[in-house]
Short mmCIF file of C-alpha atoms in Angstrom, two decimals:
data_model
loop_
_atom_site.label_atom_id
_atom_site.label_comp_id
_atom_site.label_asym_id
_atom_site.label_seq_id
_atom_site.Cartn_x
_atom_site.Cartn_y
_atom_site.Cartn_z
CA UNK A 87 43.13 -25.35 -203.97
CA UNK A 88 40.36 -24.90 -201.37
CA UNK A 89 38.40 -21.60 -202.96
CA UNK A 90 36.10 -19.19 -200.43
CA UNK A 91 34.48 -16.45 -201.41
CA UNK A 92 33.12 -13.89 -198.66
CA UNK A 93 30.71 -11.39 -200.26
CA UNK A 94 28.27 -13.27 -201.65
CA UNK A 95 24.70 -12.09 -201.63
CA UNK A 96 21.32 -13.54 -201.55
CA UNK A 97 17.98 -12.15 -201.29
CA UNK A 98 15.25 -12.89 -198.55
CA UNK A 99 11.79 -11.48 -198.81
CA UNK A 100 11.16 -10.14 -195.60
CA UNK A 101 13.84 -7.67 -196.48
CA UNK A 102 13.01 -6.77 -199.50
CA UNK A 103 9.53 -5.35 -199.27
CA UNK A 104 7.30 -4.76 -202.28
CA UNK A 105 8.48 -1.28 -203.08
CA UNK A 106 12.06 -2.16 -202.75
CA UNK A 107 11.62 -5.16 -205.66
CA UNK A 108 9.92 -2.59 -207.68
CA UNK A 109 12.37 -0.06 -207.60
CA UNK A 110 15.15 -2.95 -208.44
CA UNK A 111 12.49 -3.75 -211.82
CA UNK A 112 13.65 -0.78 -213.25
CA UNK A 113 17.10 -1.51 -213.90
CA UNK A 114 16.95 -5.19 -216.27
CA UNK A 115 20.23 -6.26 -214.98
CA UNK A 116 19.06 -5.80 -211.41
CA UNK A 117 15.79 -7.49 -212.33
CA UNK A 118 17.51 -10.65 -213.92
CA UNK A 119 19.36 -11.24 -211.19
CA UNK A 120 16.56 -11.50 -208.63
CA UNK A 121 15.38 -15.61 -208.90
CA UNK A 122 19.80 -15.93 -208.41
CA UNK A 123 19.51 -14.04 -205.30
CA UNK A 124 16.40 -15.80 -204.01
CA UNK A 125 17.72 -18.98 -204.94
CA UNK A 126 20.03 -20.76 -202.05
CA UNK A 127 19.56 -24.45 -203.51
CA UNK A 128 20.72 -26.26 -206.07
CA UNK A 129 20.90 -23.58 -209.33
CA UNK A 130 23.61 -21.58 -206.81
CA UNK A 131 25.60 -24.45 -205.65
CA UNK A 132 25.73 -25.04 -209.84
CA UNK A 133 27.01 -22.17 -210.60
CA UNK A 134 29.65 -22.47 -207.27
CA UNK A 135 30.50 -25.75 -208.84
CA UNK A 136 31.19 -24.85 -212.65
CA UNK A 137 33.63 -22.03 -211.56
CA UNK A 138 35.10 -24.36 -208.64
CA UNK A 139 34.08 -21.60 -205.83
CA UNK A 140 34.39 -24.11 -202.64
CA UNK A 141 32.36 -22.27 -200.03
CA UNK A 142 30.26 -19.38 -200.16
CA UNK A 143 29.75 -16.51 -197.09
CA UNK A 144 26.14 -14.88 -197.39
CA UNK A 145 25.12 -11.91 -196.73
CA UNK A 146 21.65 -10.12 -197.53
CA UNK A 147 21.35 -8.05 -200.31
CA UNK A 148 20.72 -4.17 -200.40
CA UNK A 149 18.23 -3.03 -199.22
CA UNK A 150 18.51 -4.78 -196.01
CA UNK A 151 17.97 -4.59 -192.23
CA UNK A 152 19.31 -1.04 -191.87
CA UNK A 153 16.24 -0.12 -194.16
CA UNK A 154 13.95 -1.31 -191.38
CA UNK A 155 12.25 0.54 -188.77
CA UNK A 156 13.51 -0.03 -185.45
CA UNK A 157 10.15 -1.50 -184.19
CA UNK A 158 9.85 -4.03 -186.78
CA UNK A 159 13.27 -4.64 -187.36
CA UNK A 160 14.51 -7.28 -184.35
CA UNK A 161 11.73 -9.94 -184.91
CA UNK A 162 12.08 -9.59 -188.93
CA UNK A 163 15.87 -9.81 -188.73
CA UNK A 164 15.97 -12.76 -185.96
CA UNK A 165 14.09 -14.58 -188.79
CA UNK A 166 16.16 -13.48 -191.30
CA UNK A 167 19.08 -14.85 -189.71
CA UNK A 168 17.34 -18.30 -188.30
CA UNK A 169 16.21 -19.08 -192.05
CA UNK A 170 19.93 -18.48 -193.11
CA UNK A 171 20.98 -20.62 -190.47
CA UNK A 172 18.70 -23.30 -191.68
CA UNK A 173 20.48 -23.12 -195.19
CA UNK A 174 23.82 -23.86 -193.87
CA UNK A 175 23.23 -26.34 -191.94
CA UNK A 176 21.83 -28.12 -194.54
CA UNK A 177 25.46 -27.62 -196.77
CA UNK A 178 27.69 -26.88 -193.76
CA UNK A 179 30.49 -27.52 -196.37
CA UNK A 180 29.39 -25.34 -198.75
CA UNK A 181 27.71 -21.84 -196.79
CA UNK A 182 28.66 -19.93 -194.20
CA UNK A 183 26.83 -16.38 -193.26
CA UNK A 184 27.69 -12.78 -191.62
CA UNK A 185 24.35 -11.83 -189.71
CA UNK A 186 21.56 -9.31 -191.20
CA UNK A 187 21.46 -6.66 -188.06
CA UNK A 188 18.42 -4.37 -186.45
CA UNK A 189 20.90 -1.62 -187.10
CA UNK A 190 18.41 1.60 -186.04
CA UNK A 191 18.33 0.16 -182.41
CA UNK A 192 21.94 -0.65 -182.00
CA UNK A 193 21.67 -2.46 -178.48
CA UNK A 194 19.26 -4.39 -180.13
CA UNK A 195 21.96 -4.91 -183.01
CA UNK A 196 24.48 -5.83 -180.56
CA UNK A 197 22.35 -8.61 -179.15
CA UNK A 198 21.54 -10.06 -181.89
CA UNK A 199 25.35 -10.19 -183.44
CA UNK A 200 25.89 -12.06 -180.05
CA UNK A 201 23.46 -14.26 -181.04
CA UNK A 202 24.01 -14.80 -184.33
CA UNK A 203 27.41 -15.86 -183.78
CA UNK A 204 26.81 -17.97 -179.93
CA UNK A 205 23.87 -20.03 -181.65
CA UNK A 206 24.51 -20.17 -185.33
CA UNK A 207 27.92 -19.54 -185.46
CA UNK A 208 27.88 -17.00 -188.10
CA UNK A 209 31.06 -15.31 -189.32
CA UNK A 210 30.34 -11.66 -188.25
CA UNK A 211 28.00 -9.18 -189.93
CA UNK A 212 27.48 -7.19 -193.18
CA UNK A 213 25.99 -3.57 -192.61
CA UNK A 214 24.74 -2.29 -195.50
CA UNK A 215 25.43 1.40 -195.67
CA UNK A 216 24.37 4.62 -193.73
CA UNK A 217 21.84 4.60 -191.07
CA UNK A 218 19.50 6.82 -191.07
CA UNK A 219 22.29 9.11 -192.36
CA UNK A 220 24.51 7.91 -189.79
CA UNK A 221 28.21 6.59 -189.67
CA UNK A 222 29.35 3.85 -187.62
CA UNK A 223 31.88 6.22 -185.62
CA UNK A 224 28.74 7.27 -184.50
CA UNK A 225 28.53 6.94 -180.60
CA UNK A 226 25.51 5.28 -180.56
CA UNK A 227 26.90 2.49 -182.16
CA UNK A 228 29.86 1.74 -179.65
CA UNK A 229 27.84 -1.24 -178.35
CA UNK A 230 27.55 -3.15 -181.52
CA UNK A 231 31.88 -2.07 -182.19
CA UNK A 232 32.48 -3.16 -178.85
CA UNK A 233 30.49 -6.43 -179.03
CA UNK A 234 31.85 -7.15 -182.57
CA UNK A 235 35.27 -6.54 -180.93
CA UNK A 236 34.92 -9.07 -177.50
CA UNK A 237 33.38 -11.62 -180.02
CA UNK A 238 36.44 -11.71 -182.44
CA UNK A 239 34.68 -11.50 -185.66
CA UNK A 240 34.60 -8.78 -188.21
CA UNK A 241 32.10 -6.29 -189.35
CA UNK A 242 31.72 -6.14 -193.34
CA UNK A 243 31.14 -2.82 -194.46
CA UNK A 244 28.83 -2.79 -197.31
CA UNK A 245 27.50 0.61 -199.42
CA UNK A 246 23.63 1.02 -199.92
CA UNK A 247 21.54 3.46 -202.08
CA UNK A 248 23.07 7.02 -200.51
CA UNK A 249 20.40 9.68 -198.34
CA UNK A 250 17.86 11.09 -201.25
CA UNK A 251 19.37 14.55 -200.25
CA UNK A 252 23.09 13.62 -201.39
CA UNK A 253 21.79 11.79 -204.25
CA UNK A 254 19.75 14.88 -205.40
CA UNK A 255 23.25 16.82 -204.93
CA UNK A 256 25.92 14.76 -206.37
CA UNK A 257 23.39 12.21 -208.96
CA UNK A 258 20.29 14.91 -209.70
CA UNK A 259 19.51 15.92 -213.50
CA UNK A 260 20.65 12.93 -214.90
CA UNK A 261 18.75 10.45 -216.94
CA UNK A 262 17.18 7.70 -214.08
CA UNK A 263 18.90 4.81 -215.03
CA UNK A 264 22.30 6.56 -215.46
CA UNK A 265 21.99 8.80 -212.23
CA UNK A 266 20.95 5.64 -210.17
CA UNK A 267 23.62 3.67 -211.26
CA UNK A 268 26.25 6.37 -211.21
CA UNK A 269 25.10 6.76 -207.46
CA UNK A 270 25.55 3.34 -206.22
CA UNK A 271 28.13 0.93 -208.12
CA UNK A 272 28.98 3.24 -210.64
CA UNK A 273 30.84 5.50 -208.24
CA UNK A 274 28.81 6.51 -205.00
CA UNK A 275 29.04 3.60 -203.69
CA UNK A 276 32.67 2.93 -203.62
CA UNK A 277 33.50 6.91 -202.67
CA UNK A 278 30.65 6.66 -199.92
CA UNK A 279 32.11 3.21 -198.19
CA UNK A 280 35.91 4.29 -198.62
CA UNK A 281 34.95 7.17 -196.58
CA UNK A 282 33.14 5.02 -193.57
CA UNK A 283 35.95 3.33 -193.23
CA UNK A 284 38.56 6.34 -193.43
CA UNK A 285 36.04 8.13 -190.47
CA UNK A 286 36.30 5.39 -188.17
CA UNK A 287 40.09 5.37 -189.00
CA UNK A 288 39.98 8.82 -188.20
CA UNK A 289 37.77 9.37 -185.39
CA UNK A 290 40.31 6.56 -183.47
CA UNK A 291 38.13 3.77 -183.19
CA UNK A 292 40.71 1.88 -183.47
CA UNK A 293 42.39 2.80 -181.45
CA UNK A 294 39.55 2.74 -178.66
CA UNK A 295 39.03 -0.75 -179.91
CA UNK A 296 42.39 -2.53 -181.02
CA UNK A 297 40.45 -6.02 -181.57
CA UNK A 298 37.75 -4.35 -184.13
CA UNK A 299 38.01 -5.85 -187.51
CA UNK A 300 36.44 -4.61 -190.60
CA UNK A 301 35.95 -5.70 -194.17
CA UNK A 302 35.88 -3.91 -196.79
CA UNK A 303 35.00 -4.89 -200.63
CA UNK A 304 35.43 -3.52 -204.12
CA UNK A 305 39.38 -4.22 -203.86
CA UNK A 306 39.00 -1.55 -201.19
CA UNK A 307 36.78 0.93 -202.32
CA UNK A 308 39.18 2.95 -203.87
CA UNK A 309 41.27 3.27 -201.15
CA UNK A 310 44.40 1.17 -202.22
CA UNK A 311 45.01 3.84 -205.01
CA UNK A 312 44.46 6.95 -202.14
CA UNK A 313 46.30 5.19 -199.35
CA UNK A 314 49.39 7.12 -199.45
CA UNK A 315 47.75 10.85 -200.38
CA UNK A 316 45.34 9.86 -197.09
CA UNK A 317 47.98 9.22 -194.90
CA UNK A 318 50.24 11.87 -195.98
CA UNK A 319 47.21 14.46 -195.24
CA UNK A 320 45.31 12.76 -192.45
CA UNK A 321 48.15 11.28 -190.31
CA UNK A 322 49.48 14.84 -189.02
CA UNK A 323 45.93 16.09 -187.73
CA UNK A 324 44.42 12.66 -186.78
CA UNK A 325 45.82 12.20 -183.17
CA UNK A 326 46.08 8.53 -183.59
CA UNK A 327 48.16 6.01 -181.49
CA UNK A 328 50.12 5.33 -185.44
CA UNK A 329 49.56 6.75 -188.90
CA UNK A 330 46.33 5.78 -191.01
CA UNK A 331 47.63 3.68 -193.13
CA UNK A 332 49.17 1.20 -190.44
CA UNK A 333 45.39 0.55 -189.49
CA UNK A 334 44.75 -1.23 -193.34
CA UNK A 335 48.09 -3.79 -191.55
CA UNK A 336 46.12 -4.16 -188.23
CA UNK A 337 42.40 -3.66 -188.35
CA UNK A 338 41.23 -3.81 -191.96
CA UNK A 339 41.04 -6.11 -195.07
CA UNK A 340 39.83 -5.89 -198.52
CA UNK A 341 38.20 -8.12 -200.65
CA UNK A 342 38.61 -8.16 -204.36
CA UNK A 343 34.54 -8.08 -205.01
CA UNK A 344 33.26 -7.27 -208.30
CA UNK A 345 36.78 -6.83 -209.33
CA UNK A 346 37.87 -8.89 -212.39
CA UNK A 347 41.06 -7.88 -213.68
CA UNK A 348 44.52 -7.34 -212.19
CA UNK A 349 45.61 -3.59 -212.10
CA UNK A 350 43.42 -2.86 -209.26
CA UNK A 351 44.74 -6.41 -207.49
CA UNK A 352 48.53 -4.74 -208.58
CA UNK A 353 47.30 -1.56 -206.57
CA UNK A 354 46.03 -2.95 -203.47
CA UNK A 355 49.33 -5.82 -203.58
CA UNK A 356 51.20 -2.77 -203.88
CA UNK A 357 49.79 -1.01 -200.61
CA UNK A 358 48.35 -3.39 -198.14
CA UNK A 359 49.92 -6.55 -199.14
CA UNK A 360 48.95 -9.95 -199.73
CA UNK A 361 47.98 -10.98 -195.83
CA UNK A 362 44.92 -8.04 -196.28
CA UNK A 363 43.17 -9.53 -198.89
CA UNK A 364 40.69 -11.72 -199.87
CA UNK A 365 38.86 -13.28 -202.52
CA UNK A 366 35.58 -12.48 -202.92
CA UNK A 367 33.47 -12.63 -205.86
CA UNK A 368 30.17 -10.49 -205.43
CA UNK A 369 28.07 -13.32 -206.80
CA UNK A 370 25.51 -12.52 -208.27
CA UNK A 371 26.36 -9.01 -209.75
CA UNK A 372 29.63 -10.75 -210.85
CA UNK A 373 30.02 -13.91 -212.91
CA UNK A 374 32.21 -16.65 -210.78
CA UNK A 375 33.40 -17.49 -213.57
CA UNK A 376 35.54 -14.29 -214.33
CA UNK A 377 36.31 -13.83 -210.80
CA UNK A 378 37.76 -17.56 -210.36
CA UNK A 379 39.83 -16.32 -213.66
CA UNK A 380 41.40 -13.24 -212.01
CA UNK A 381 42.27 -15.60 -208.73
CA UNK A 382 43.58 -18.22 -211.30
CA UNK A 383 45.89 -16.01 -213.95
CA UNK A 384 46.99 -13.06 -211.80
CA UNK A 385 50.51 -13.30 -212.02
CA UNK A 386 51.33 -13.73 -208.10
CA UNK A 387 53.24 -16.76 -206.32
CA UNK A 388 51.45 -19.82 -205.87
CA UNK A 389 51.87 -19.28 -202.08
CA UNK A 390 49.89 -15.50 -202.17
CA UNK A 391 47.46 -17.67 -204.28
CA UNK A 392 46.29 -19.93 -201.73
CA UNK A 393 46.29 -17.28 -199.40
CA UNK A 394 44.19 -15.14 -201.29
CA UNK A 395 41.94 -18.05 -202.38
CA UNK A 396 41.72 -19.41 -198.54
CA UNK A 397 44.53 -19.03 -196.07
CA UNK A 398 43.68 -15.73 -194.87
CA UNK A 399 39.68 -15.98 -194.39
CA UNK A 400 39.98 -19.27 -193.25
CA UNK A 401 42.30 -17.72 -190.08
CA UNK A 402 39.58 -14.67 -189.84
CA UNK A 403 36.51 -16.15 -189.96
CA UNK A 404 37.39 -19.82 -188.96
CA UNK A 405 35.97 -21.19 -191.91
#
């Protein structure tokens, strides 16, 4: 059984500036983690290998492009995305990438996902986040939807370290290791990405743009276990061309990233359904290891198994 798994980081240092690897040193499971990130040779396609993980889809790390100014950021991330290139070309079999984007200029960001994609043939792109306190139902970003859209390949929506203002609100008074972590993938993370993809849900972005496709990770984001509460509340007020939770059947799919045991798989099986998600394995915040063993030992059909280890990324991102 052919095994692909989609959110799959690595690091690159002309994203992660000197502050940025400093402020990762002070959490020791962060910091151990760094020479996997850096490393797109032989050590990773080890540990692909001793938990059978076929083919790999990068994506940058947090912090990323959206971190950048919007001066510096299109030559920086048009290298960021050549050097990537460069790496899977050299294991064609074994890598495949979603584009770092200039994500404060978002023309520029729509150029270069047309790039990305027409010369590299990348997958799509991961966006990391807010930017600059900004959602993507944002109208300044209609270019980059729209482009993302024509081009037929999906935008993976990622979480990043929230605003310092909401993190003062919602993490403040805490001791720093536990109020940083409870902020990102303790909790904020998952609550702040479940609700970017709920406003552009919401807003009718789909419904603007029927051939927009979005990935999300975290077996959701906490959304599978919400689904029918959002619907049930949102669906009346929304104005949308069908209910919200028919967009998770048309324009959305999860991944089951950093997710390594099968209640939450039970949830989102329950709601969205095999054909919506994906195996993913968040590598290398999560072993492969225990995520091969979830794929392996859930107790689905053989035929949902190959779809979640392959059949259904393979039709999305042609992989």
């Amino acid at each position: 059984m052919r095994v692909i798994a989609i959110e799959e980081h690595y690091a690159h240092r002309g994203l992660q500036p000197a502050e940025a690897l400093a402020n990762l040193g002070k959490h020791p499971q962060l910091a151990r983690i760094q020479d996997k990130l850096e490393d797109l040779g032989a050590d990773r396609l080890a540990d692909m290998d001793a938990a059978g993980i076929d083919m790999q889809v990068l994506s940058h790390t947090v912090p990323g492009a959206e971190a950048l100014p919007a001066a510096q950021a299109v030559d920086v991330v048009r290298q960021i995305n050549d050097d990537l290139a460069e790496v899977i070309a050299a294991h064609p079999d074994r890598f495949a990438g979603f584009a770092a984007l200039p994500m404060r200029d978002p023309q520029a960001a729509a150029v270069e996902l047309q790039r990305a994609v027409g010369t590299h043939g990348f997958c799509g792109a991961m966006i990391n986040g807010l930017i600059e306190g900004r959602f993507l139902d944002d109208p300044a970003f209609a270019p980059l939807l729209s482009t993302a859209a024509d081009l037929g390949v999906p935008l993976y929506l990622h979480p990043s370290f929230p605003p310092p203002q909401v993190a003062e609100i919602y993490f403040g008074g805490l001791a720093p290791v536990l109020g940083d972590l409870l902020a990102t993938a303790g909790w904020g993370w998952h609550a702040e990405t479940a609700l970017h993809v709920l406003r552009l849900v919401a807003t009718g972005v789909f419904d603007r743009l029927p051939e927009l496709w979005v990935i999300v990770g975290h077996m959701g984001e906490m959304i599978p276990f919400a689904l029918a509460r959002i619907d049930t509340v949102l669906s009346p007020v929304a104005q949308l061309r069908q209910p919200v939770a028919q967009y998770f059947q048309t324009n959305v799919w999860f991944t089951t990233s950093g997710y390594t045991t099968f209640p939450p798989l039970q949830c989102a099986l329950s709601t969205v359904g095999i054909d919506r998600l994906i195996f993913s394995v968040d590598y290398p915040y999560t072993d492969n290891t225990s995520a091969r063993a979830l794929l392996d030992t859930a107790p689905i059909s053989p035929v949902d198994r190959e779809k979640l280890a392959h059949g259904t990324v393979e039709a999305l991102l042609r992989v």
